C-alpha cells in the first residue's frame, strides 16, 4: 500500500505519524509550530550546514564534492576555464562510464578521457579510468558521507541512502562551484517517505522504486522537493537495496533525497574503509514535513514500467492477467509518442504469455552486488536458452565485479548463458546492447524514455524497453524470455557477505585532490572545441518560434538525443546539429536561418527581409522598435520541457544555434530551467500556449529591464504572418488578447509573459548572455 497525505504531517520520534498538533501534544505533552518543527528534519540540518546565505529561505549552497562523467566534464571544465579557473577548490570526480566504448567518430572518446586525466593533474581532480566504475557506484564507495552534499552533472546523482544529500544539475552549476560561487535555490519543501514492513521474497528495490514513481510522478507530489526516508521499514532493507531505491528518486522529479542512518549504514562505511564518514542522522523528536508518502513494503509486488516512462507502472501479475488490454493501450500511447514509426507490442503476447527478447541488469540501479547476486541465485543451474532471448549483466564497479568472481556468482551466471560486461552506463541511454528492430527489452536500469534502447525511428529502427527488477529479469531469463515475477519462484537467496577490495581503486584511480600542477599541459583532441561567443541580452528582443511542441512533457533526450550524438559532446557546434533531431528534425536548420539574421545585423547592420517585415508591421501598429539594437534569436515552445537527464547540452545546443529564450507553461525540472538561465536563455512562462504557433515571431520590448527587475509580468507581442496576405494590427486584453486589422500582412497580439522568480545572479547571467560572460564581466 502506498498512501499520499494531502497535507503536512508531524513525525514523533522518527516513528509515529501525527496529522494534527493535538495528536503530537497527546504523545509528547506539547507541539511546536509547524515552521519550527520543520527544522527537525534531517534535510534542514544538512542544508543549514552548507548554506552560505544570510537566511534559510534563500539558500546559497557550497558542496563538499563534485562529480561528472565523460558526456559532461569537458564542457564544464571548458566553461570554468573560460571563466578563470585555476584549480579545483573541492574534490571533483571525473568518471569515464558513458563513452567508454570506441566510437565510429574515431579517437574522440579516448581523447576526452585523456583531457580529463590531464585536467585532474593540472587542477587537482580525481580521475576514474574507463570501465572501473559507473559514476554513482564510485561516489557511493569512495566519496559519499553522512551529512555531506555532492553536486553531480548526471541527473541520477543520489546518495541519500548513505546519509549524503546529492543533487543532479546541469554543468553550469558545477562550473559555479569550481569558481567558488554558490548554488542558489529557495528552500524546498520536504516530503517524508515513511517505510514500514518488509519486502516479500523476490521483491527487489526496483519494484519498490517503480511503485513510488508510479504513485507520485504524474501528480507532481514531490516535484523539486526533498524526499526524506524515515520509519521502521528502513531497518528491514540492506544498504544496497536502499541505494537502488534511492537512485530512482530522480524519476519522481524530486530535487534530492536523504535517509535516516543506522547500524547498516555504519557497516557500509566500515566495509569501505571510511568509518569516519558515518554519523547518525535522524529526525528530531518532533519534525514537521510538508507531505508524506506512506509505504507498507510488505504490500509491494513485482512491478514493471512499460514504455515509455518509469511511471507507466503495473504489477507483473496485473499485466499478465490483463495482457491484451494493457499491451494494446501501451502500444497506442507509444506510437503516439514516437511519431512517424510504429511498434507492434501486441506481437509479444502469445496466448496468455508475454515474451521478451532481451534482459539487461546494469548500472547504478541494477548493477549492485546484491542485485546481481540475487540474479545469480535464481539462475544457478538454469539455462537462458539459445533462442532470441539474451541476458547481459553490467556490474556497477570493478570492486563489486571482483567479489562476484571470487564467490562464484559470475561462473553461475555465465554457465546459465548470461554475458558479463564491464562497468558501463550504456544500457541506461541506448549505447550498449541495443536490441534488434522490433524487439522488446526488460532492464534493471534507470529509464525507458524514447530511444533509450538505441532506436532511430526516422530510419525505421525501433525497439522498446520496460523496466523491471533484476530478480524478475533473472526469473524471465530462466524461462527463456517468458515474462514472470520473481515472487513466483521458490528460491533460497544466499545473501553472502561483501568484501570490498580498496586496492582496486588505489592502483588505477588518479587522485590529484590537493595536488594541482598548474604547469601541467591540458591534452586536447581534435574534437574538443571552445564555446562560441554568446551575445549579451539587448534591451528589446525579437525571437522566432522554431519548434512548437504540445506533448505533455518533453524530455532532455528529445531536446538533445543521447547515444551516437554524444560523440560530439565536446564540440558545441557539431553537437548542436542534433538538437531536437528525433523530435523535430527541421529545428536546427530553422534556427540557423534566424541565427544568420542576427549575425548579419551585428556584422553590417543589415536587417533581413523577414524580420524587417515584422518590424514594419510593429511600427504600423504603433509599437516602437529599434532594429539595429534588438537581438534576433530563435525560441522553442514546449508545454513542460526538461524532464530526465541533467545534461546541459539540452539547453546549450539551442543557444549555440542562436536561441535567446524558451517559452513553456512550466519547466519539468529545476535543473533544465537552470541550464537555460546559465546559457543566457530567458525562461519565459506563458499561460495560453494556443497563442503561439510554429513560425510566429515574438517581440519583447524592455526585456532586459524586466529581467533585471524580476518583473512579475512582461508585455510582449506575437506577430503572425497572415496566410491570405491580409493585415491586422495590435490590440490587447489581459492574457489572450484581441487583435484589430491593418494593412501590414500580419496579425499582432499583445500578451503578458513572465520568467518566474529569478535570483539576482540569475538575472545578471541572463543579461550578460551566459555564465561564461557573467564571470568575465564580474
XYZ file of C-alpha atoms in Angstrom:
778
model
C 0.000 0.000 0.000
C 1.196 3.481 -0.894
C -0.730 6.389 0.580
C -0.161 10.071 -0.171
C -1.164 12.501 2.578
C -2.974 15.570 1.300
C -1.405 17.872 3.881
C 1.627 18.162 6.110
C 2.336 15.722 8.939
C 4.340 15.611 12.146
C 6.690 12.728 12.841
C 7.279 11.906 16.504
C 10.476 10.114 17.500
C 11.072 9.172 13.879
C 8.317 6.557 14.036
C 4.827 7.910 14.724
C 2.868 9.903 12.135
C 0.606 12.596 13.569
C -1.696 14.630 11.384
C -2.593 17.338 13.899
C -0.837 19.308 16.654
C -3.303 17.791 19.105
C -2.055 14.276 18.316
C 1.522 15.441 18.910
C 0.561 17.042 22.208
C -1.158 13.846 23.318
C 2.064 11.915 22.730
C 4.669 14.414 23.939
C 2.891 16.970 26.118
C 3.375 19.868 23.674
C 3.683 20.634 19.979
C 5.989 23.192 18.350
C 4.703 25.334 15.479
C 4.976 23.690 12.080
C 7.694 26.057 10.822
C 9.756 25.436 13.942
C 9.255 21.670 13.771
C 10.338 21.736 10.121
C 13.827 22.486 11.445
C 13.777 18.993 12.930
C 14.075 17.243 9.578
C 17.357 15.667 8.524
C 17.245 17.782 5.370
C 17.161 21.045 7.317
C 20.264 20.205 9.334
C 22.274 19.331 6.222
C 21.146 22.363 4.235
C 21.856 24.667 7.159
C 25.403 23.307 7.457
C 26.063 24.029 3.754
C 24.245 27.348 3.420
C 26.436 30.425 2.980
C 23.490 32.786 2.690
C 22.094 35.145 5.270
C 18.912 33.161 5.846
C 17.463 29.710 5.204
C 14.734 30.928 2.883
C 17.151 31.797 0.081
C 19.827 29.111 0.117
C 23.349 29.702 -1.145
C 24.936 26.266 -1.016
C 28.539 25.136 -1.203
C 29.002 21.435 -1.819
C 31.585 19.038 -0.389
C 32.500 17.487 -3.740
C 31.508 17.377 -7.404
C 31.200 14.584 -9.931
C 30.779 14.270 -13.704
C 31.079 11.638 -16.397
C 32.506 11.748 -19.875
C 29.466 13.258 -21.572
C 29.637 16.377 -19.420
C 33.029 17.073 -17.842
C 34.706 18.570 -20.914
C 32.030 21.233 -21.293
C 32.117 22.023 -17.571
C 35.880 22.410 -17.451
C 35.890 24.449 -20.663
C 33.218 26.732 -19.199
C 35.168 27.129 -15.959
C 38.462 27.684 -17.812
C 36.894 30.422 -19.912
C 35.675 31.963 -16.671
C 39.027 31.994 -14.865
C 39.502 28.532 -13.291
C 42.985 27.945 -11.836
C 42.433 24.898 -9.591
C 39.602 22.764 -8.263
C 38.595 24.189 -4.863
C 36.847 20.964 -3.781
C 37.257 17.331 -4.854
C 35.990 16.790 -8.404
C 35.490 13.191 -9.547
C 35.560 12.578 -13.299
C 34.402 9.094 -14.299
C 34.503 7.527 -17.749
C 31.408 5.380 -17.806
C 29.200 6.795 -20.564
C 31.577 6.917 -23.535
C 33.994 4.165 -22.580
C 33.427 2.211 -25.788
C 35.243 3.002 -29.030
C 33.251 5.192 -31.388
C 32.535 5.469 -35.071
C 33.722 9.038 -34.634
C 37.297 7.815 -34.228
C 39.504 8.626 -31.239
C 37.150 11.143 -29.658
C 36.105 9.119 -26.607
C 39.635 8.346 -25.511
C 40.692 11.903 -26.408
C 38.160 13.168 -23.880
C 39.380 10.702 -21.276
C 42.953 11.911 -21.675
C 41.731 15.508 -21.465
C 40.131 14.656 -18.116
C 43.279 12.952 -16.847
C 45.350 15.997 -17.784
C 42.758 18.254 -16.087
C 42.972 16.117 -12.942
C 46.728 16.760 -12.904
C 46.513 20.455 -13.758
C 43.629 21.435 -11.482
C 43.829 18.726 -8.803
C 40.992 16.346 -9.595
C 40.117 12.657 -9.299
C 40.161 10.589 -12.493
C 38.417 7.202 -12.660
C 39.523 5.303 -15.801
C 37.046 3.776 -18.244
C 35.273 0.610 -17.081
C 36.472 0.932 -13.471
C 33.085 2.055 -12.151
C 29.960 3.872 -13.139
C 29.718 7.380 -11.740
C 27.343 6.660 -8.878
C 28.870 3.382 -7.742
C 32.237 5.100 -7.375
C 30.798 8.020 -5.454
C 28.925 5.695 -3.110
C 32.050 3.654 -2.455
C 34.600 6.460 -2.226
C 33.013 9.897 -1.750
C 29.587 9.929 -0.072
C 29.455 10.615 3.648
C 26.758 11.211 6.234
C 25.814 14.875 6.393
C 27.709 15.727 3.214
C 26.406 17.218 -0.024
C 27.557 16.225 -3.526
C 26.669 18.002 -6.783
C 26.825 15.998 -9.998
C 26.193 16.702 -13.673
C 24.253 13.460 -14.020
C 20.602 13.575 -13.040
C 20.842 10.357 -11.004
C 23.316 11.878 -8.552
C 21.625 10.417 -5.471
C 23.430 9.109 -2.389
C 20.702 9.748 0.160
C 20.668 6.162 1.461
C 24.216 6.821 2.706
C 23.136 9.956 4.560
C 24.526 12.194 1.808
C 22.284 14.739 0.133
C 23.186 14.692 -3.565
C 21.804 16.719 -6.443
C 21.978 16.227 -10.221
C 22.261 19.508 -12.139
C 23.416 20.952 -15.420
C 27.095 21.642 -15.926
C 26.744 25.374 -15.356
C 26.013 24.781 -11.682
C 29.175 22.681 -11.335
C 31.177 25.402 -13.078
C 29.900 27.850 -10.459
C 31.156 25.591 -7.676
C 34.539 25.262 -9.392
C 34.718 29.056 -9.408
C 33.825 29.140 -5.705
C 30.365 30.543 -6.245
C 27.195 29.218 -4.650
C 24.230 27.151 -5.755
C 21.266 29.450 -5.179
C 17.897 27.912 -4.501
C 14.829 28.786 -2.445
C 14.401 26.401 0.473
C 12.422 23.402 -0.833
C 9.574 21.547 0.757
C 10.415 18.225 2.406
C 8.256 15.132 1.997
C 8.514 12.227 4.439
C 8.740 8.811 2.801
C 7.573 6.612 5.646
C 8.603 2.969 5.270
C 7.126 0.148 7.275
C 7.095 -3.636 6.881
C 9.488 -5.864 4.919
C 9.543 -6.750 1.210
C 8.312 -10.190 0.198
C 10.855 -12.708 -1.138
C 11.585 -11.935 -4.795
C 10.509 -8.287 -4.492
C 13.529 -6.120 -5.183
C 14.435 -2.439 -4.910
C 13.264 -1.633 -8.445
C 9.817 -2.932 -7.546
C 9.703 -0.506 -4.626
C 11.191 2.366 -6.617
C 8.901 1.946 -9.628
C 5.883 1.756 -7.318
C 6.877 5.091 -5.793
C 7.469 6.692 -9.200
C 4.107 5.418 -10.410
C 2.387 6.950 -7.391
C 3.932 10.439 -7.447
C 5.299 11.374 -10.889
C 2.127 12.343 -12.727
C 0.623 14.341 -9.874
C 3.876 16.205 -9.174
C 3.669 15.328 -5.481
C 7.421 15.661 -4.890
C 8.449 17.885 -7.808
C 11.519 19.953 -6.848
C 11.145 18.794 -3.224
C 13.280 16.679 -0.892
C 12.256 13.088 -0.202
C 13.269 12.143 3.350
C 13.093 8.393 4.059
C 12.111 7.560 7.621
C 10.243 4.908 9.558
C 10.792 1.393 10.910
C 10.878 -0.231 7.483
C 14.333 1.189 6.735
C 15.874 -1.298 9.168
C 14.487 -4.161 7.062
C 16.370 -3.091 3.921
C 20.045 -3.931 3.211
C 22.124 -0.899 2.273
C 22.455 -1.775 -1.417
C 18.682 -2.255 -1.551
C 18.328 1.263 -0.189
C 20.867 2.607 -2.692
C 18.949 1.066 -5.594
C 15.663 2.597 -4.411
C 17.271 5.948 -3.717
C 18.825 6.434 -7.151
C 15.388 6.157 -8.721
C 14.039 9.116 -6.761
C 15.269 11.200 -9.696
C 12.389 9.783 -11.736
C 9.878 11.326 -9.328
C 11.273 14.804 -10.287
C 12.242 15.476 -6.674
C 15.221 17.763 -6.034
C 17.134 15.478 -3.702
C 16.760 12.673 -1.173
C 18.029 11.731 2.271
C 17.568 8.698 4.532
C 17.801 8.177 8.264
C 21.003 6.262 9.000
C 21.580 3.258 11.260
C 23.971 0.399 12.019
C 23.583 -0.912 8.481
C 24.793 2.437 7.150
C 27.656 2.407 9.629
C 28.694 -1.072 8.500
C 28.801 0.125 4.876
C 31.328 2.840 5.680
C 33.410 0.497 7.808
C 33.412 -2.059 4.998
C 34.594 0.631 2.564
C 37.458 1.725 4.825
C 35.834 5.076 5.688
C 34.407 4.701 9.202
C 34.770 8.433 9.899
C 32.243 9.210 7.150
C 29.447 7.696 9.216
C 27.303 9.582 11.676
C 23.808 9.009 12.918
C 21.160 11.049 11.118
C 17.571 11.011 12.297
C 14.698 13.481 12.635
C 14.275 15.428 15.848
C 11.843 14.219 18.498
C 9.162 16.201 16.638
C 9.649 17.033 12.966
C 7.197 18.554 10.512
C 7.011 17.556 6.851
C 5.108 19.203 4.008
C 3.619 15.877 2.975
C 4.062 12.159 3.447
C 4.272 9.045 1.278
C 3.320 6.057 3.436
C 4.658 2.750 2.095
C 3.966 -0.676 3.539
C 6.832 -2.629 1.966
C 5.083 -5.938 2.582
C 2.383 -4.960 0.090
C 4.735 -4.112 -2.805
C 4.520 -6.564 -5.711
C 6.942 -7.359 -8.513
C 6.453 -4.418 -10.873
C 7.082 -3.460 -14.494
C 7.214 0.007 -16.098
C 6.030 -0.311 -19.685
C 7.292 2.004 -22.443
C 7.990 4.883 -22.414
C 8.354 6.180 -18.869
C 9.242 4.790 -15.429
C 5.855 5.960 -14.158
C 3.915 3.713 -16.563
C 3.730 1.006 -13.934
C 1.787 -2.211 -13.415
C 2.374 -5.177 -11.183
C 3.615 -8.086 -13.271
C 0.668 -10.170 -12.120
C -1.725 -7.388 -13.146
C -0.083 -7.174 -16.562
C -0.225 -10.906 -17.177
C -3.854 -11.103 -16.054
C -4.895 -8.282 -18.433
C -2.158 -8.552 -21.038
C -4.173 -7.835 -24.182
C -5.813 -4.686 -22.839
C -2.723 -3.271 -21.137
C -0.339 -4.004 -24.013
C -2.769 -2.535 -26.543
C -3.095 0.699 -24.587
C 0.671 0.896 -24.128
C 1.187 0.289 -27.853
C -1.257 3.040 -28.817
C 0.351 5.545 -26.444
C 3.836 4.527 -27.520
C 3.085 5.043 -31.190
C 1.549 8.445 -30.478
C 4.732 9.475 -28.735
C 7.336 8.301 -31.244
C 5.652 9.965 -34.240
C 6.427 8.616 -37.684
C 7.028 4.991 -36.731
C 5.056 2.148 -35.198
C 5.867 -0.625 -32.772
C 3.943 -3.898 -32.565
C 3.864 -4.501 -28.831
C 0.907 -6.873 -29.172
C 3.109 -9.346 -31.059
C 4.855 -10.079 -27.745
C 1.663 -11.703 -26.489
C 1.452 -15.431 -27.219
C -1.682 -16.878 -25.764
C -1.647 -15.650 -22.163
C 2.141 -15.252 -22.029
C 4.323 -12.263 -22.829
C 7.736 -12.886 -24.381
C 10.692 -10.508 -24.490
C 13.924 -10.764 -26.464
C 16.419 -9.187 -24.111
C 17.272 -8.687 -20.454
C 19.737 -6.137 -19.046
C 20.915 -5.753 -15.448
C 23.134 -2.705 -15.301
C 24.456 0.485 -13.807
C 23.821 2.398 -10.611
C 20.336 0.886 -10.179
C 20.740 -2.742 -11.288
C 24.474 -3.355 -11.155
C 24.745 -3.552 -7.364
C 26.433 -6.526 -5.731
C 23.165 -7.543 -4.053
C 21.101 -7.242 -7.242
C 23.472 -9.327 -9.345
C 23.895 -11.837 -6.515
C 20.112 -12.349 -6.388
C 20.071 -12.923 -10.150
C 22.837 -15.499 -9.763
C 20.831 -17.319 -7.074
C 17.860 -17.526 -9.428
C 19.877 -18.634 -12.476
C 22.192 -21.081 -10.722
C 21.869 -24.380 -12.584
C 19.325 -22.877 -15.023
C 19.517 -22.149 -18.757
C 18.600 -18.919 -20.583
C 18.225 -20.954 -23.782
C 19.694 -20.478 -27.245
C 16.741 -18.674 -28.783
C 16.169 -14.964 -29.372
C 16.417 -14.060 -25.681
C 19.744 -12.697 -24.383
C 20.848 -11.554 -20.957
C 23.685 -9.110 -20.262
C 24.930 -8.026 -16.845
C 26.977 -4.901 -16.100
C 28.376 -4.685 -12.545
C 28.446 -1.162 -11.160
C 32.130 -1.250 -10.281
C 35.231 -3.381 -10.553
C 35.329 -3.995 -6.772
C 31.800 -5.440 -6.993
C 32.798 -7.454 -10.068
C 35.865 -8.836 -8.294
C 33.782 -10.093 -5.372
C 31.253 -11.699 -7.721
C 34.131 -13.528 -9.379
C 35.572 -14.672 -6.064
C 32.307 -16.039 -4.677
C 31.400 -17.899 -7.859
C 28.381 -15.825 -8.876
C 29.940 -14.867 -12.218
C 30.512 -18.542 -13.002
C 26.883 -19.326 -12.162
C 25.629 -16.541 -14.423
C 27.885 -17.406 -17.339
C 27.006 -21.088 -17.025
C 23.332 -20.154 -17.345
C 24.020 -18.266 -20.588
C 24.342 -14.693 -19.325
C 27.010 -12.395 -20.718
C 29.114 -10.470 -18.210
C 30.026 -6.945 -19.280
C 32.194 -4.164 -17.912
C 31.210 -1.289 -15.621
C 29.421 0.879 -18.187
C 26.273 3.027 -18.174
C 25.409 2.381 -21.822
C 22.202 0.345 -21.367
C 20.661 3.288 -19.495
C 20.841 5.563 -22.530
C 20.967 3.357 -25.603
C 24.718 2.961 -26.126
C 25.128 -0.709 -25.259
C 23.375 -3.958 -26.204
C 20.816 -2.274 -28.444
C 18.084 -4.767 -29.362
C 17.202 -5.631 -32.935
C 14.433 -3.792 -34.723
C 11.045 -4.734 -33.300
C 12.426 -6.331 -30.153
C 11.335 -5.769 -26.552
C 13.920 -5.420 -23.758
C 13.426 -5.634 -19.985
C 16.031 -3.743 -17.985
C 17.017 -3.008 -14.429
C 18.255 0.438 -15.417
C 17.027 3.917 -14.582
C 14.973 4.975 -17.603
C 12.913 3.705 -20.517
C 12.393 7.018 -22.309
C 12.001 7.012 -26.124
C 15.184 5.986 -27.972
C 16.947 4.904 -24.763
C 17.283 1.457 -26.278
C 19.039 2.714 -29.410
C 16.031 3.305 -31.661
C 16.257 5.553 -34.706
C 12.577 5.950 -35.632
C 13.351 8.247 -38.567
C 15.266 5.406 -40.175
C 12.669 2.771 -39.371
C 14.629 1.266 -36.488
C 12.524 0.828 -33.391
C 12.694 -1.242 -30.237
C 11.240 -0.814 -26.781
C 12.218 -1.049 -23.116
C 10.351 -1.913 -19.957
C 11.907 -1.539 -16.510
C 11.957 -4.446 -14.037
C 13.972 -5.594 -11.052
C 16.997 -7.829 -11.576
C 15.224 -10.662 -9.753
C 12.267 -10.770 -12.133
C 14.590 -10.314 -15.104
C 16.544 -13.368 -13.954
C 13.304 -15.293 -13.481
C 12.275 -14.343 -17.016
C 15.699 -15.388 -18.308
C 15.320 -18.796 -16.660
C 12.072 -19.074 -18.656
C 13.821 -18.317 -21.939
C 12.213 -14.870 -22.205
C 8.698 -15.646 -20.942
C 7.831 -12.801 -18.581
C 7.367 -13.748 -14.953
C 7.619 -12.328 -11.438
C 10.450 -13.447 -9.179
C 7.978 -13.695 -6.306
C 6.514 -16.769 -8.035
C 9.769 -18.673 -7.530
C 10.732 -20.742 -4.532
C 14.349 -19.599 -4.210
C 16.654 -19.520 -1.247
C 18.669 -16.336 -1.579
C 22.212 -16.841 -0.308
C 22.904 -13.207 0.641
C 26.673 -13.644 1.026
C 28.804 -11.017 2.742
C 30.519 -8.473 0.537
C 34.261 -7.906 0.875
C 35.470 -4.615 -0.564
C 38.948 -4.523 -2.048
C 40.098 -0.895 -1.886
C 43.371 -1.616 -3.703
C 41.467 -1.984 -6.986
C 40.858 1.760 -6.983
C 44.154 2.664 -5.331
C 46.086 1.049 -8.187
C 44.184 2.675 -11.080
C 42.321 5.810 -9.991
C 44.388 9.014 -10.179
C 43.671 11.098 -7.095
C 45.142 14.552 -7.535
C 42.920 16.311 -4.987
C 45.009 18.934 -3.217
C 47.926 18.347 -5.601
C 47.220 20.692 -8.505
C 50.027 21.008 -11.068
C 49.439 24.433 -12.691
C 52.118 23.900 -15.339
C 50.684 20.568 -16.476
C 49.533 20.892 -20.090
C 45.949 20.073 -20.926
C 45.673 17.431 -23.608
C 43.199 18.363 -26.342
C 41.794 16.081 -29.004
C 40.765 17.466 -32.411
C 37.077 17.244 -31.432
C 37.460 19.326 -28.253
C 36.459 22.881 -29.104
C 35.929 26.064 -27.130
C 32.469 27.505 -26.632
C 31.482 30.019 -29.324
C 30.868 33.625 -28.305
C 27.393 34.333 -26.906
C 25.797 37.792 -27.213
C 24.560 39.662 -24.173
C 20.860 40.413 -23.872
C 19.720 43.515 -25.730
C 17.175 45.952 -24.317
C 14.497 44.588 -26.655
C 14.297 41.071 -28.080
C 12.782 39.544 -31.215
C 12.535 35.753 -31.369
C 11.089 33.307 -33.864
C 9.367 30.109 -32.773
C 11.438 27.413 -34.467
C 9.837 24.445 -32.743
C 6.379 24.110 -31.229
C 5.772 21.006 -29.090
C 2.471 20.242 -27.377
C 3.425 16.917 -25.761
C 2.628 16.980 -22.036
C 6.336 16.616 -21.228
C 9.449 16.997 -23.394
C 12.478 15.128 -22.114
C 16.087 16.220 -22.355
C 16.594 13.132 -24.546
C 14.241 14.749 -27.058
C 15.907 18.149 -26.739
C 19.330 16.597 -27.387
C 19.279 12.845 -28.074
C 21.742 10.570 -26.337
C 23.503 7.653 -27.997
C 25.658 8.325 -31.022
C 25.027 12.077 -30.877
C 27.083 12.258 -27.685
C 30.177 11.576 -29.785
C 30.231 15.322 -30.374
C 29.583 16.425 -26.790
C 32.950 18.228 -26.654
C 32.325 20.072 -29.920
C 29.495 22.567 -29.333
C 28.879 23.407 -32.981
C 28.811 19.792 -34.166
C 26.616 18.656 -31.300
C 24.120 21.470 -31.845
C 23.231 19.941 -35.226
C 21.448 17.167 -33.298
C 19.241 19.459 -31.191
C 15.665 18.119 -31.300
C 16.736 15.884 -34.206
C 14.499 12.980 -33.175
C 11.561 15.126 -32.114
C 11.619 17.972 -34.660
C 14.251 17.254 -37.351
C 13.888 20.673 -39.012
C 14.552 22.647 -35.825
C 18.295 23.085 -36.283
C 18.002 24.305 -39.876
C 15.233 26.760 -38.948
C 17.280 28.107 -36.059
C 20.411 28.564 -38.133
C 18.498 30.793 -40.549
C 17.445 33.030 -37.653
C 20.969 32.953 -36.213
C 22.288 34.247 -39.525
C 19.790 37.111 -39.413
C 21.399 38.297 -36.175
C 24.954 37.694 -37.354
C 24.282 39.859 -40.422
C 22.743 42.559 -38.215
C 25.815 42.611 -35.974
C 28.299 42.486 -38.861
C 26.802 45.120 -41.156
C 23.646 46.487 -39.599
C 21.594 44.852 -42.360
C 18.170 43.560 -41.350
C 16.994 40.565 -43.383
C 13.716 40.778 -45.277
C 11.647 38.632 -42.909
C 12.488 40.398 -39.619
C 12.367 43.751 -41.480
C 8.783 42.998 -42.454
C 7.991 42.095 -38.857
C 9.411 45.426 -37.683
C 7.345 47.281 -40.278
C 4.207 45.538 -39.011
C 5.034 46.502 -35.445
C 5.634 50.124 -36.432
C 2.394 50.194 -38.399
C 0.612 49.059 -35.231
C 2.192 51.929 -33.276
C 4.754 49.813 -31.423
C 8.198 51.394 -31.135
C 11.128 49.288 -32.405
C 14.899 49.753 -32.633
C 16.040 47.049 -35.106
C 19.735 47.964 -35.000
C 19.887 47.326 -31.263
C 17.495 44.406 -30.935
C 18.828 40.848 -30.830
C 17.134 38.442 -33.217
C 17.036 34.928 -31.827
C 15.166 31.667 -32.053
C 12.996 30.071 -29.403
C 11.081 26.881 -28.785
C 7.729 26.352 -27.134
C 7.139 23.174 -25.134
C 4.444 22.535 -22.555
C 6.858 21.200 -19.926
C 10.428 20.816 -21.191
C 13.403 19.261 -19.441
C 12.347 16.035 -17.742
C 15.104 13.483 -17.290
C 18.807 13.919 -17.790
C 20.727 16.820 -16.277
C 22.947 17.243 -19.314
C 23.320 20.902 -20.057
C 23.541 20.290 -23.809
C 19.741 20.224 -23.865
C 19.989 24.000 -23.427
C 23.483 24.854 -24.690
C 22.784 23.353 -28.137
C 19.826 25.667 -28.559
C 21.989 28.594 -27.512
C 24.756 27.669 -29.947
C 22.090 27.646 -32.676
C 21.108 31.192 -31.739
C 18.290 30.661 -29.270
C 17.551 33.520 -26.892
C 14.631 32.082 -24.934
C 12.317 29.197 -24.153
C 8.559 29.506 -23.770
C 6.761 26.959 -21.591
C 3.666 26.516 -19.482
C 6.036 25.148 -16.842
C 9.522 23.645 -16.652
C 9.670 19.926 -15.900
C 12.712 20.231 -13.645
C 14.647 22.928 -11.884
C 17.862 21.683 -13.491
C 16.658 22.288 -17.070
C 15.412 25.769 -16.204
C 18.805 26.449 -14.576
C 20.515 25.212 -17.741
C 18.516 27.693 -19.818
C 19.468 30.525 -17.476
C 23.143 29.572 -17.336
C 23.268 29.635 -21.131
C 21.623 33.051 -21.315
C 18.173 31.978 -22.486
C 15.211 33.707 -20.867
C 12.891 31.059 -19.306
C 9.552 32.598 -20.260
C 6.245 31.253 -18.961
C 3.037 31.503 -20.961
C -0.418 30.628 -19.665
C -2.115 30.176 -23.052
C 0.087 28.170 -25.406
C -2.547 28.323 -28.149
C -1.490 31.931 -28.731
C 1.788 30.722 -30.244
C 2.456 28.655 -33.347
C 5.443 27.441 -35.293
C 6.916 30.294 -37.338
C 5.492 33.100 -35.217
C 7.712 35.947 -34.068
C 7.569 37.295 -30.519
C 8.720 40.840 -29.733
C 9.527 41.604 -26.097
C 10.279 45.315 -25.614
C 12.179 46.242 -22.474
C 13.079 42.618 -21.811
C 16.443 43.375 -20.233
C 14.938 45.858 -17.786
C 12.152 43.408 -16.947
C 14.625 40.591 -16.287
C 16.884 42.762 -14.142
C 13.907 43.958 -12.104
C 12.431 40.434 -11.914
C 9.133 41.869 -13.132
C 6.010 39.890 -12.260
C 4.676 40.319 -15.789
C 6.260 41.322 -19.073
C 4.401 42.807 -22.028
C 5.113 41.075 -25.351
C 3.682 40.827 -28.866
C 3.101 37.808 -31.092
C 3.455 38.576 -34.784
C 1.768 36.104 -37.148
C 2.006 36.317 -40.891
C -1.442 36.123 -42.440
C -1.877 33.246 -44.866
C -4.040 35.343 -47.195
C -1.865 38.427 -47.006
C -4.456 40.472 -45.140
C -3.283 42.569 -42.232
C -4.120 43.118 -38.631
C -2.644 45.478 -36.131
C -2.204 45.227 -32.409
C -4.889 45.006 -29.813
C -4.792 43.924 -26.214
C -6.503 42.347 -23.311
C -5.099 40.503 -20.320
C -3.611 37.085 -21.114
C -5.013 36.104 -24.518
C -5.566 39.253 -26.450
C -7.759 40.688 -29.154
C -6.493 41.921 -32.489
C -7.565 44.592 -34.930
C -6.939 44.926 -38.636
C -4.332 46.846 -40.605
C -2.653 46.513 -43.961
C 0.628 45.103 -42.687
C 0.032 41.491 -43.727
C 0.478 40.380 -40.124
C -1.677 39.843 -37.072
C -0.190 41.244 -33.894
C -1.384 40.035 -30.494
C -0.353 41.587 -27.226
C 0.030 39.215 -24.302
C 1.793 39.009 -20.973
C 4.530 36.592 -20.046
C 6.827 36.149 -17.055
C 10.035 34.424 -16.005
C 9.077 33.222 -12.548
C 11.368 34.075 -9.662
C 14.986 34.805 -10.573
C 17.835 35.305 -8.124
C 19.995 38.421 -8.569
C 22.807 36.299 -10.031
C 20.435 34.546 -12.439
C 19.156 37.906 -13.694
C 22.691 39.102 -14.332
C 23.687 35.856 -16.064
C 20.783 36.221 -18.495
C 21.606 39.883 -19.074
C 25.272 39.076 -19.713
C 24.322 36.361 -22.184
C 25.623 33.244 -20.393
C 27.588 32.090 -17.398
C 30.933 32.497 -19.184
C 30.184 36.144 -19.992
C 28.967 36.704 -16.443
C 32.289 35.637 -14.949
C 34.243 37.666 -17.468
C 32.230 40.753 -16.596
C 32.098 40.217 -12.840
